[in-house]
């Protein structure tokens, strides 16, 4: 017997890939846009990172941030599966919740590609990473962020989405500012280690601009989710 599936919730393709001119405009848009007003919780994550890794951007600092960036999407995915189980008798609602899970998983995968790309750049440039700052500290901050994210989501989901939007806004500005402050990156070719999965760019500058634009897309998605934080 053959079973035909008319439709299934495919994983979203992720943030749009921009060409060179679009990436430059996106960077300028970010630099011209003020940062969000960050909450106390957001500042509690940003300040220690600046103290440990420096206020200016670097590949090692960005790699550390990307470890943390996956966390809220993992928390939302966990909460989503709990909600699917809870509402399994209401098929329409369970489907809508599952669609949110698929979106969270896609965003998590996008952040994972960012991490792999940054780790590749760290290795290619010979930057040092030690156990305390680049393994233990990111894990501790991610552990804190994960539990804050799911507790906020449990209490009031829009608070969790807002915190993620602040984190993504911070990352967007960090990437775009780093490119602006390091014009020599325009002449460093994109190594293309993950080109098959992420795309190939003319330079490392454009590669980082694309990552920065991805973060903007995640931020906007979180702000949009704040309008209807609970799936009904």
PDB file of C-alpha atoms in Angstrom:
ATOM      1  CA  UNK A   1       0.000   0.000   0.000  1.00  0.00           C
ATOM      2  CA  UNK A   2       1.320   3.456  -0.964  1.00  0.00           C
ATOM      3  CA  UNK A   3       0.745   6.374   1.390  1.00  0.00           C
ATOM      4  CA  UNK A   4       0.780   9.863  -0.131  1.00  0.00           C
ATOM      5  CA  UNK A   5       1.520  12.892   2.034  1.00  0.00           C
ATOM      6  CA  UNK A   6       0.118  16.081   0.539  1.00  0.00           C
ATOM      7  CA  UNK A   7       1.942  18.420   2.877  1.00  0.00           C
ATOM      8  CA  UNK A   8       4.389  18.223   5.713  1.00  0.00           C
ATOM      9  CA  UNK A   9       6.014  20.995   7.771  1.00  0.00           C
ATOM     10  CA  UNK A  10       9.361  21.303   5.985  1.00  0.00           C
ATOM     11  CA  UNK A  11      12.143  23.126   7.804  1.00  0.00           C
ATOM     12  CA  UNK A  12      12.162  26.825   6.815  1.00  0.00           C
ATOM     13  CA  UNK A  13      15.043  27.852   4.571  1.00  0.00           C
ATOM     14  CA  UNK A  14      16.280  30.368   7.122  1.00  0.00           C
ATOM     15  CA  UNK A  15      17.118  34.063   6.763  1.00  0.00           C
ATOM     16  CA  UNK A  16      17.440  35.360   3.183  1.00  0.00           C
ATOM     17  CA  UNK A  17      20.862  35.383   1.517  1.00  0.00           C
ATOM     18  CA  UNK A  18      21.838  38.837   0.260  1.00  0.00           C
ATOM     19  CA  UNK A  19      24.070  39.882  -2.616  1.00  0.00           C
ATOM     20  CA  UNK A  20      27.070  42.165  -2.125  1.00  0.00           C
ATOM     21  CA  UNK A  21      25.207  45.459  -2.584  1.00  0.00           C
ATOM     22  CA  UNK A  22      22.371  44.352  -0.317  1.00  0.00           C
ATOM     23  CA  UNK A  23      24.858  43.324   2.365  1.00  0.00           C
ATOM     24  CA  UNK A  24      26.521  46.746   2.301  1.00  0.00           C
ATOM     25  CA  UNK A  25      23.147  48.473   2.585  1.00  0.00           C
ATOM     26  CA  UNK A  26      22.160  46.144   5.415  1.00  0.00           C
ATOM     27  CA  UNK A  27      25.336  47.020   7.270  1.00  0.00           C
ATOM     28  CA  UNK A  28      24.705  50.737   6.883  1.00  0.00           C
ATOM     29  CA  UNK A  29      21.112  50.331   8.020  1.00  0.00           C
ATOM     30  CA  UNK A  30      22.340  48.631  11.185  1.00  0.00           C
ATOM     31  CA  UNK A  31      24.968  51.282  11.877  1.00  0.00           C
ATOM     32  CA  UNK A  32      22.365  54.019  11.374  1.00  0.00           C
ATOM     33  CA  UNK A  33      19.862  52.354  13.714  1.00  0.00           C
ATOM     34  CA  UNK A  34      20.223  52.863  17.489  1.00  0.00           C
ATOM     35  CA  UNK A  35      20.521  49.748  19.591  1.00  0.00           C
ATOM     36  CA  UNK A  36      17.486  48.593  21.523  1.00  0.00           C
ATOM     37  CA  UNK A  37      17.097  49.663  25.144  1.00  0.00           C
ATOM     38  CA  UNK A  38      18.464  46.577  26.841  1.00  0.00           C
ATOM     39  CA  UNK A  39      16.871  45.130  29.952  1.00  0.00           C
ATOM     40  CA  UNK A  40      18.746  44.362  33.157  1.00  0.00           C
ATOM     41  CA  UNK A  41      18.807  40.662  32.264  1.00  0.00           C
ATOM     42  CA  UNK A  42      20.377  41.405  28.876  1.00  0.00           C
ATOM     43  CA  UNK A  43      22.976  43.664  30.453  1.00  0.00           C
ATOM     44  CA  UNK A  44      23.769  40.913  32.960  1.00  0.00           C
ATOM     45  CA  UNK A  45      24.903  38.784  30.004  1.00  0.00           C
ATOM     46  CA  UNK A  46      26.564  41.482  27.889  1.00  0.00           C
ATOM     47  CA  UNK A  47      28.694  43.049  30.624  1.00  0.00           C
ATOM     48  CA  UNK A  48      30.546  39.886  31.735  1.00  0.00           C
ATOM     49  CA  UNK A  49      31.201  39.020  28.083  1.00  0.00           C
ATOM     50  CA  UNK A  50      32.754  42.453  27.482  1.00  0.00           C
ATOM     51  CA  UNK A  51      34.863  42.133  30.627  1.00  0.00           C
ATOM     52  CA  UNK A  52      36.155  38.669  29.728  1.00  0.00           C
ATOM     53  CA  UNK A  53      36.577  39.050  25.959  1.00  0.00           C
ATOM     54  CA  UNK A  54      36.959  42.800  25.484  1.00  0.00           C
ATOM     55  CA  UNK A  55      34.472  45.401  24.323  1.00  0.00           C
ATOM     56  CA  UNK A  56      35.636  45.209  20.710  1.00  0.00           C
ATOM     57  CA  UNK A  57      34.623  42.314  18.510  1.00  0.00           C
ATOM     58  CA  UNK A  58      36.863  39.378  17.649  1.00  0.00           C
ATOM     59  CA  UNK A  59      36.420  35.932  16.125  1.00  0.00           C
ATOM     60  CA  UNK A  60      36.867  34.291  19.534  1.00  0.00           C
ATOM     61  CA  UNK A  61      34.305  36.595  21.117  1.00  0.00           C
ATOM     62  CA  UNK A  62      31.808  35.974  18.317  1.00  0.00           C
ATOM     63  CA  UNK A  63      32.311  32.200  18.552  1.00  0.00           C
ATOM     64  CA  UNK A  64      31.516  32.426  22.246  1.00  0.00           C
ATOM     65  CA  UNK A  65      28.371  34.490  21.548  1.00  0.00           C
ATOM     66  CA  UNK A  66      27.182  31.949  18.976  1.00  0.00           C
ATOM     67  CA  UNK A  67      27.368  29.180  21.574  1.00  0.00           C
ATOM     68  CA  UNK A  68      24.930  31.207  23.673  1.00  0.00           C
ATOM     69  CA  UNK A  69      22.755  32.337  20.737  1.00  0.00           C
ATOM     70  CA  UNK A  70      21.314  28.839  20.182  1.00  0.00           C
ATOM     71  CA  UNK A  71      19.987  28.590  23.732  1.00  0.00           C
ATOM     72  CA  UNK A  72      16.568  30.328  23.599  1.00  0.00           C
ATOM     73  CA  UNK A  73      15.589  28.372  20.498  1.00  0.00           C
ATOM     74  CA  UNK A  74      16.443  25.148  22.326  1.00  0.00           C
ATOM     75  CA  UNK A  75      14.324  26.297  25.274  1.00  0.00           C
ATOM     76  CA  UNK A  76      11.386  27.180  23.036  1.00  0.00           C
ATOM     77  CA  UNK A  77      11.664  23.849  21.252  1.00  0.00           C
ATOM     78  CA  UNK A  78      11.507  22.051  24.602  1.00  0.00           C
ATOM     79  CA  UNK A  79       8.485  24.069  25.692  1.00  0.00           C
ATOM     80  CA  UNK A  80       6.869  23.463  22.319  1.00  0.00           C
ATOM     81  CA  UNK A  81       7.093  19.680  22.635  1.00  0.00           C
ATOM     82  CA  UNK A  82       5.617  19.956  26.124  1.00  0.00           C
ATOM     83  CA  UNK A  83       2.735  22.016  24.672  1.00  0.00           C
ATOM     84  CA  UNK A  84       2.178  19.517  21.841  1.00  0.00           C
ATOM     85  CA  UNK A  85       1.887  16.724  24.393  1.00  0.00           C
ATOM     86  CA  UNK A  86      -0.454  18.795  26.546  1.00  0.00           C
ATOM     87  CA  UNK A  87      -2.730  19.706  23.625  1.00  0.00           C
ATOM     88  CA  UNK A  88      -2.419  16.463  21.659  1.00  0.00           C
ATOM     89  CA  UNK A  89      -6.206  16.093  21.709  1.00  0.00           C
ATOM     90  CA  UNK A  90      -6.645  19.403  19.842  1.00  0.00           C
ATOM     91  CA  UNK A  91      -5.095  18.632  16.474  1.00  0.00           C
ATOM     92  CA  UNK A  92      -5.314  22.140  14.968  1.00  0.00           C
ATOM     93  CA  UNK A  93      -3.605  23.700  17.975  1.00  0.00           C
ATOM     94  CA  UNK A  94      -0.997  20.923  18.161  1.00  0.00           C
ATOM     95  CA  UNK A  95      -0.168  21.545  14.484  1.00  0.00           C
ATOM     96  CA  UNK A  96       0.318  25.286  15.062  1.00  0.00           C
ATOM     97  CA  UNK A  97       2.555  24.605  18.052  1.00  0.00           C
ATOM     98  CA  UNK A  98       4.585  22.135  16.023  1.00  0.00           C
ATOM     99  CA  UNK A  99       5.068  24.741  13.300  1.00  0.00           C
ATOM    100  CA  UNK A 100       6.583  27.008  15.971  1.00  0.00           C
ATOM    101  CA  UNK A 101       8.895  24.142  16.950  1.00  0.00           C
ATOM    102  CA  UNK A 102      10.042  23.768  13.345  1.00  0.00           C
ATOM    103  CA  UNK A 103      10.803  27.499  13.180  1.00  0.00           C
ATOM    104  CA  UNK A 104      12.771  27.397  16.427  1.00  0.00           C
ATOM    105  CA  UNK A 105      14.762  24.417  15.202  1.00  0.00           C
ATOM    106  CA  UNK A 106      15.585  26.198  11.932  1.00  0.00           C
ATOM    107  CA  UNK A 107      16.784  29.291  13.805  1.00  0.00           C
ATOM    108  CA  UNK A 108      18.859  27.081  16.064  1.00  0.00           C
ATOM    109  CA  UNK A 109      20.453  25.435  13.020  1.00  0.00           C
ATOM    110  CA  UNK A 110      21.241  28.847  11.540  1.00  0.00           C
ATOM    111  CA  UNK A 111      23.028  29.857  14.741  1.00  0.00           C
ATOM    112  CA  UNK A 112      24.908  26.549  14.638  1.00  0.00           C
ATOM    113  CA  UNK A 113      26.268  27.391  11.171  1.00  0.00           C
ATOM    114  CA  UNK A 114      27.393  30.757  12.533  1.00  0.00           C
ATOM    115  CA  UNK A 115      29.311  28.968  15.272  1.00  0.00           C
ATOM    116  CA  UNK A 116      30.979  26.556  12.846  1.00  0.00           C
ATOM    117  CA  UNK A 117      31.967  29.423  10.541  1.00  0.00           C
ATOM    118  CA  UNK A 118      33.419  31.472  13.400  1.00  0.00           C
ATOM    119  CA  UNK A 119      35.321  28.503  14.783  1.00  0.00           C
ATOM    120  CA  UNK A 120      36.804  27.953  11.330  1.00  0.00           C
ATOM    121  CA  UNK A 121      37.921  31.608  11.188  1.00  0.00           C
ATOM    122  CA  UNK A 122      39.434  31.324  14.680  1.00  0.00           C
ATOM    123  CA  UNK A 123      41.481  28.324  13.600  1.00  0.00           C
ATOM    124  CA  UNK A 124      42.567  29.876  10.300  1.00  0.00           C
ATOM    125  CA  UNK A 125      43.807  33.046  11.986  1.00  0.00           C
ATOM    126  CA  UNK A 126      45.578  31.164  14.756  1.00  0.00           C
ATOM    127  CA  UNK A 127      43.738  32.853  17.607  1.00  0.00           C
ATOM    128  CA  UNK A 128      44.140  31.148  20.959  1.00  0.00           C
ATOM    129  CA  UNK A 129      41.255  29.692  22.933  1.00  0.00           C
ATOM    130  CA  UNK A 130      41.649  28.442  26.467  1.00  0.00           C
ATOM    131  CA  UNK A 131      39.490  26.058  28.453  1.00  0.00           C
ATOM    132  CA  UNK A 132      38.243  28.596  31.001  1.00  0.00           C
ATOM    133  CA  UNK A 133      37.181  31.415  28.668  1.00  0.00           C
ATOM    134  CA  UNK A 134      36.108  29.425  25.634  1.00  0.00           C
ATOM    135  CA  UNK A 135      34.621  26.258  27.110  1.00  0.00           C
ATOM    136  CA  UNK A 136      33.654  26.685  30.760  1.00  0.00           C
ATOM    137  CA  UNK A 137      32.478  30.325  30.663  1.00  0.00           C
ATOM    138  CA  UNK A 138      30.247  29.946  27.551  1.00  0.00           C
ATOM    139  CA  UNK A 139      28.685  26.828  29.060  1.00  0.00           C
ATOM    140  CA  UNK A 140      27.908  28.615  32.329  1.00  0.00           C
ATOM    141  CA  UNK A 141      26.400  31.649  30.591  1.00  0.00           C
ATOM    142  CA  UNK A 142      24.425  29.405  28.219  1.00  0.00           C
ATOM    143  CA  UNK A 143      23.168  27.366  31.202  1.00  0.00           C
ATOM    144  CA  UNK A 144      21.922  30.563  32.846  1.00  0.00           C
ATOM    145  CA  UNK A 145      20.379  31.896  29.624  1.00  0.00           C
ATOM    146  CA  UNK A 146      18.631  28.608  28.849  1.00  0.00           C
ATOM    147  CA  UNK A 147      16.872  28.424  32.193  1.00  0.00           C
ATOM    148  CA  UNK A 148      15.972  32.107  32.166  1.00  0.00           C
ATOM    149  CA  UNK A 149      14.529  31.710  28.650  1.00  0.00           C
ATOM    150  CA  UNK A 150      12.236  28.802  29.452  1.00  0.00           C
ATOM    151  CA  UNK A 151      11.152  30.176  32.844  1.00  0.00           C
ATOM    152  CA  UNK A 152      10.257  33.506  31.227  1.00  0.00           C
ATOM    153  CA  UNK A 153       8.425  31.633  28.465  1.00  0.00           C
ATOM    154  CA  UNK A 154       6.495  29.647  31.046  1.00  0.00           C
ATOM    155  CA  UNK A 155       5.526  32.766  33.018  1.00  0.00           C
ATOM    156  CA  UNK A 156       5.061  35.264  30.195  1.00  0.00           C
ATOM    157  CA  UNK A 157       6.274  34.241  26.704  1.00  0.00           C
ATOM    158  CA  UNK A 158       6.679  37.785  25.383  1.00  0.00           C
ATOM    159  CA  UNK A 159       9.379  38.404  28.002  1.00  0.00           C
ATOM    160  CA  UNK A 160      11.387  35.486  26.608  1.00  0.00           C
ATOM    161  CA  UNK A 161      10.974  36.719  23.031  1.00  0.00           C
ATOM    162  CA  UNK A 162      11.977  40.235  24.091  1.00  0.00           C
ATOM    163  CA  UNK A 163      15.161  39.013  25.766  1.00  0.00           C
ATOM    164  CA  UNK A 164      16.116  37.102  22.626  1.00  0.00           C
ATOM    165  CA  UNK A 165      15.412  40.160  20.464  1.00  0.00           C
ATOM    166  CA  UNK A 166      17.792  42.156  22.663  1.00  0.00           C
ATOM    167  CA  UNK A 167      20.490  39.498  22.355  1.00  0.00           C
ATOM    168  CA  UNK A 168      20.098  39.338  18.564  1.00  0.00           C
ATOM    169  CA  UNK A 169      20.111  43.146  18.297  1.00  0.00           C
ATOM    170  CA  UNK A 170      23.379  43.194  20.251  1.00  0.00           C
ATOM    171  CA  UNK A 171      24.887  40.534  17.962  1.00  0.00           C
ATOM    172  CA  UNK A 172      23.718  42.337  14.807  1.00  0.00           C
ATOM    173  CA  UNK A 173      25.434  45.575  15.858  1.00  0.00           C
ATOM    174  CA  UNK A 174      28.566  43.760  17.023  1.00  0.00           C
ATOM    175  CA  UNK A 175      29.089  42.070  13.654  1.00  0.00           C
ATOM    176  CA  UNK A 176      28.374  45.135  11.538  1.00  0.00           C
ATOM    177  CA  UNK A 177      30.559  47.371  13.719  1.00  0.00           C
ATOM    178  CA  UNK A 178      33.405  44.849  13.587  1.00  0.00           C
ATOM    179  CA  UNK A 179      33.343  44.869   9.784  1.00  0.00           C
ATOM    180  CA  UNK A 180      33.290  48.685   9.712  1.00  0.00           C
ATOM    181  CA  UNK A 181      36.283  48.854  12.071  1.00  0.00           C
ATOM    182  CA  UNK A 182      38.305  46.298  10.089  1.00  0.00           C
ATOM    183  CA  UNK A 183      38.256  47.421   6.416  1.00  0.00           C
ATOM    184  CA  UNK A 184      41.056  44.988   5.559  1.00  0.00           C
ATOM    185  CA  UNK A 185      38.483  42.182   5.740  1.00  0.00           C
ATOM    186  CA  UNK A 186      37.185  43.403   2.378  1.00  0.00           C
ATOM    187  CA  UNK A 187      40.335  41.902   0.845  1.00  0.00           C
ATOM    188  CA  UNK A 188      40.307  38.581   2.726  1.00  0.00           C
ATOM    189  CA  UNK A 189      38.578  35.908   0.619  1.00  0.00           C
ATOM    190  CA  UNK A 190      35.797  33.891   2.195  1.00  0.00           C
ATOM    191  CA  UNK A 191      37.396  30.456   2.773  1.00  0.00           C
ATOM    192  CA  UNK A 192      34.070  28.863   1.868  1.00  0.00           C
ATOM    193  CA  UNK A 193      34.457  25.992   4.330  1.00  0.00           C
ATOM    194  CA  UNK A 194      30.681  25.742   4.704  1.00  0.00           C
ATOM    195  CA  UNK A 195      29.734  27.245   1.354  1.00  0.00           C
ATOM    196  CA  UNK A 196      27.543  24.279   0.417  1.00  0.00           C
ATOM    197  CA  UNK A 197      25.386  24.854   3.479  1.00  0.00           C
ATOM    198  CA  UNK A 198      25.658  28.609   4.032  1.00  0.00           C
ATOM    199  CA  UNK A 199      26.689  30.172   0.715  1.00  0.00           C
ATOM    200  CA  UNK A 200      29.953  31.584  -0.617  1.00  0.00           C
ATOM    201  CA  UNK A 201      30.821  35.277  -0.397  1.00  0.00           C
ATOM    202  CA  UNK A 202      33.404  37.496  -2.054  1.00  0.00           C
ATOM    203  CA  UNK A 203      35.128  38.351   1.226  1.00  0.00           C
ATOM    204  CA  UNK A 204      35.123  37.638   4.943  1.00  0.00           C
ATOM    205  CA  UNK A 205      33.597  41.104   5.344  1.00  0.00           C
ATOM    206  CA  UNK A 206      30.555  40.042   3.318  1.00  0.00           C
ATOM    207  CA  UNK A 207      30.390  36.717   5.162  1.00  0.00           C
ATOM    208  CA  UNK A 208      30.203  38.533   8.510  1.00  0.00           C
ATOM    209  CA  UNK A 209      27.680  41.026   7.120  1.00  0.00           C
ATOM    210  CA  UNK A 210      25.456  38.079   6.180  1.00  0.00           C
ATOM    211  CA  UNK A 211      25.727  36.678   9.696  1.00  0.00           C
ATOM    212  CA  UNK A 212      24.876  40.115  11.090  1.00  0.00           C
ATOM    213  CA  UNK A 213      21.830  40.297   8.827  1.00  0.00           C
ATOM    214  CA  UNK A 214      20.762  36.828   9.992  1.00  0.00           C
ATOM    215  CA  UNK A 215      20.812  38.146  13.552  1.00  0.00           C
ATOM    216  CA  UNK A 216      18.615  41.065  12.502  1.00  0.00           C
ATOM    217  CA  UNK A 217      16.142  38.612  10.978  1.00  0.00           C
ATOM    218  CA  UNK A 218      16.048  36.607  14.211  1.00  0.00           C
ATOM    219  CA  UNK A 219      15.493  39.827  16.150  1.00  0.00           C
ATOM    220  CA  UNK A 220      12.583  40.863  13.944  1.00  0.00           C
ATOM    221  CA  UNK A 221      11.055  37.387  14.185  1.00  0.00           C
ATOM    222  CA  UNK A 222      11.194  37.571  17.988  1.00  0.00           C
ATOM    223  CA  UNK A 223       9.629  41.026  18.010  1.00  0.00           C
ATOM    224  CA  UNK A 224       6.879  39.707  15.737  1.00  0.00           C
ATOM    225  CA  UNK A 225       6.303  36.718  18.044  1.00  0.00           C
ATOM    226  CA  UNK A 226       5.788  39.149  20.926  1.00  0.00           C
ATOM    227  CA  UNK A 227       2.546  40.247  19.265  1.00  0.00           C
ATOM    228  CA  UNK A 228       1.092  36.748  19.653  1.00  0.00           C
ATOM    229  CA  UNK A 229       3.406  34.998  22.119  1.00  0.00           C
ATOM    230  CA  UNK A 230       1.061  32.104  22.870  1.00  0.00           C
ATOM    231  CA  UNK A 231      -0.176  29.768  20.181  1.00  0.00           C
ATOM    232  CA  UNK A 232      -3.940  29.511  20.449  1.00  0.00           C
TER     233      UNK A 232
END
